[in-house]
Amino acid sequence: MTLKTMNGAPAGASRRAFLSGGAALAGLAVATPRAFARASDRIEGLLAQMTIEEKAGQLSCFADMIRPPVGDMNPLVNIRNAQTLTAELQAGRIGVLMNGVGAQAALETQKTAVEGSRLKIPLLFAADVIHGFRTVFPIPLAEAASFDPHLAERTARAAAIEATASGLHWTFAPMVDVARDQRWGRVAEGSGEDVFLGEVLAAARVRGFQGKDLKADDSMLATPKHFAAYGAVTAGLEYNSVELSEATLREVHLPPFQAAFAAGAMTVMSAFNDVNGVPATANKRLLTDVLRGEWGFKGVVISDYTADQELVAHGFAADDRDAARLAILAGVDISMQSGLYIRYLPELVASGAVPLAVVDAAVRRVLALKEAIGLFDNPYRSLDPKAEAYHTATPAMRALSREAGARSIVLLKNDKTLLPLPKAGKRLALIGPFADDRDNVLGAWGGFFADRRLNVDLASGLRAQLADPASLVVERGCDVEAMIAGGFERAVAAAQGADIVLLAVGESQDMTGEAKSRTDIRIPPVQMRLAEAIAATGKPVVVLLRHGRAIQLEGVVRDAPAILATWFLGSEMGNAVADVLFGTVNPSGRLPVSFPIDSGQEPFFYNGRTTGRPAPADPNAQEYKARWRSIRNDALYPFGFGLTYTRFDVTDMKLSTPRLEWNDTLHVTAKVKNSGDLHGEHVVQLYIRDRVASRTRPVRELKGFQRVSLAPGAEREVRFDLKRQNLMFVGDNDYWIAEPGVFDVWIANSSVDGLTAEFELLPAG
Ligand code: BGC
């Protein structure tokens, strides 16, 4: 056994931001952190003049229900009409308005704030621009399946261009919560179960939203959320409490935030949940000690929607006043929507319960944020109603949505190469509740600001590519969770008259997203009955799965000869699916979440730790092992898995050395060949495992991936670099450490296969 040593860094330093060489592994450059503007003379000058009420105003964000879309999206609205809004703005009692859109209305509102208030401090306009704005891109989970950070950066950029043209400065995205339990509805909003993929995509999305110049008209402030560990809610139940070891918090849930900050994010949102008994929104250790102390974050913390007020329901604050006190003292700069700061901060400061210096520090940060995007010099930046139309839903945006959609699709199964389908010569029946449905293509946040007229349903997308559009028959068969009169009969008849059936089944949009936890993650029973009736016709079935999470596939759906994971792909869904079905695009997506065999396996993820009794390879020798009574604890489709219409062979895995010196770099290479007949892209994945360590370690951990695009017959070498920093974990006393010893390394097509080798990390010196 090799001697284990701590890395030589001083104790304090080793807890600091560990920005894994991860991004570098994927061939990406991590941007140098942008310096957060220091409090300028202008800011100090303003602070000196501000009343405590004006200070509390800068720390208050309200949902603006006056401007379109008008409606009751948010139940707790404090600003009820235009008159109240004007009065509040003139009194300087609002610093941020959220979820109202439209350049003209924003322009007028900004005028009221700047020309009508005493100190003329401009407003920030914020909104949840999560995966597109007017043009909608795939849900973030789907886009994660592309394993393509460049794509994520481009769609975030496009969303920022549309949203800023509509008067917005700030988006509450990306959601970077690592989600290991598919029952949780918000899996749809993030990058899935893996830390490394989460880091890479968090950084890419921040770069995309913010662009190169924060002062540019189309730059949009990004907010990684929800800090922290929201993805670990117990049993996947929305808003539930979180019980987490410090090591798992630091190794799994925090790194994507650090990656987002390293990419330049200047704000962060505190989460609804508690972490080990302390609500995130009153969690001084997380919001101040870790975030600001250890990581040196200088930006703005905003609470989630009324999360400060919810400290009362948590049983952590005695009342609203106490909640405001706890939140500001913990490090929440801006209170979202509850109005607690404007209501209580003046008195809390007067009574000495909150030091004025704490409020001043928060105001400085908010004003610095406004200054950083150039608002003081030009309060009307990006508020040009003419530009709004020009930048919105352009053909280029729609083309990007279609491209992103097709790249997010994962081919799970393709027996006897049923796919791709020919565009002529076959009679097709498109069956299922999503066949010609335009209300379930966007995904959870998509409907918020989308121009729904752009939505392309499956039937329209398919018909547009068929030589004879009449060769496609469409029957819904049933609704998502209910029968429709005569639906089954018509669907079966359509299947009987067809050569191939396309079965569009799965979850509706409102079964995923916030507050949509599910106890099991199966396709609703009525759709399964429809699928059985269709399968009984004996016609070959291609399943087009609609979903915002990993799904438990069972029965005839699981056993269909071809299955495509098509998620919610956004405005161009129908076209994107048709592109893959007909082979215009060769599928290259990979699963960012493991598909379990059974819902009861959740939380289920590929990178669990080794147990003392791992399940044996022989299914008959299973007594007293880590397995379920009825099934092995395997994935039906594992993380990283995805097929293609061509064939890739990965060979010749080589290590530059079997012994990695403490400060050296190990090169892992392999050859990838396209041995099939079609052009295609392959996602080569690099995993490691620490064989013996002072903490039990994951059975595998993704440490790099590369997309390789190859013409038929072409071959290329891929190279990954591994350093000691990629082998670190959180050890004793919660320090990041690297331990010398033997590691396994895989170059793989998914988290459960691959070529493998071993190397040894040598001790320092
Ligand atoms: C969600 C956040 C979102 C906020 C504002 C909350 O319910 O948890 O993700 O940014 O609402 O709309």
Short mmCIF file of C-alpha atoms in Angstrom, two decimals, residues 32 74 245-246 259 262 281 309 329 348 390 432 452 467 496 537 563 572 633 703 705:
data_model
loop_
_atom_site.label_atom_id
_atom_site.label_comp_id
_atom_site.label_asym_id
_atom_site.label_seq_id
_atom_site.Cartn_x
_atom_site.Cartn_y
_atom_site.Cartn_z
CA THR A 32 -10.40 34.53 -15.95
CA ASN A 74 -46.88 34.81 -9.15
CA SER A 245 -22.40 15.29 4.38
CA GLU A 246 -19.94 18.14 4.08
CA ALA A 259 -17.32 27.04 -12.25
CA ALA A 262 -14.93 31.47 -12.52
CA THR A 281 -31.49 31.60 2.81
CA GLN A 309 -40.23 35.00 4.46
CA LEU A 329 -27.17 38.83 8.55
CA LEU A 348 -33.96 46.60 12.35
CA TYR A 390 -35.40 43.25 -35.05
CA GLY A 432 -49.97 9.32 -28.95
CA ARG A 452 -46.07 30.04 -28.95
CA ALA A 467 -42.00 13.21 -49.97
CA GLN A 496 -52.94 -1.37 -38.85
CA THR A 537 -50.92 -4.90 -34.07
CA ILE A 563 -36.51 4.49 -28.84
CA GLU A 572 -38.61 23.75 -33.26
CA ASN A 633 -29.13 -2.14 -9.20
CA LYS A 703 -13.28 13.81 -15.70
CA PHE A 705 -15.20 14.36 -22.64
#
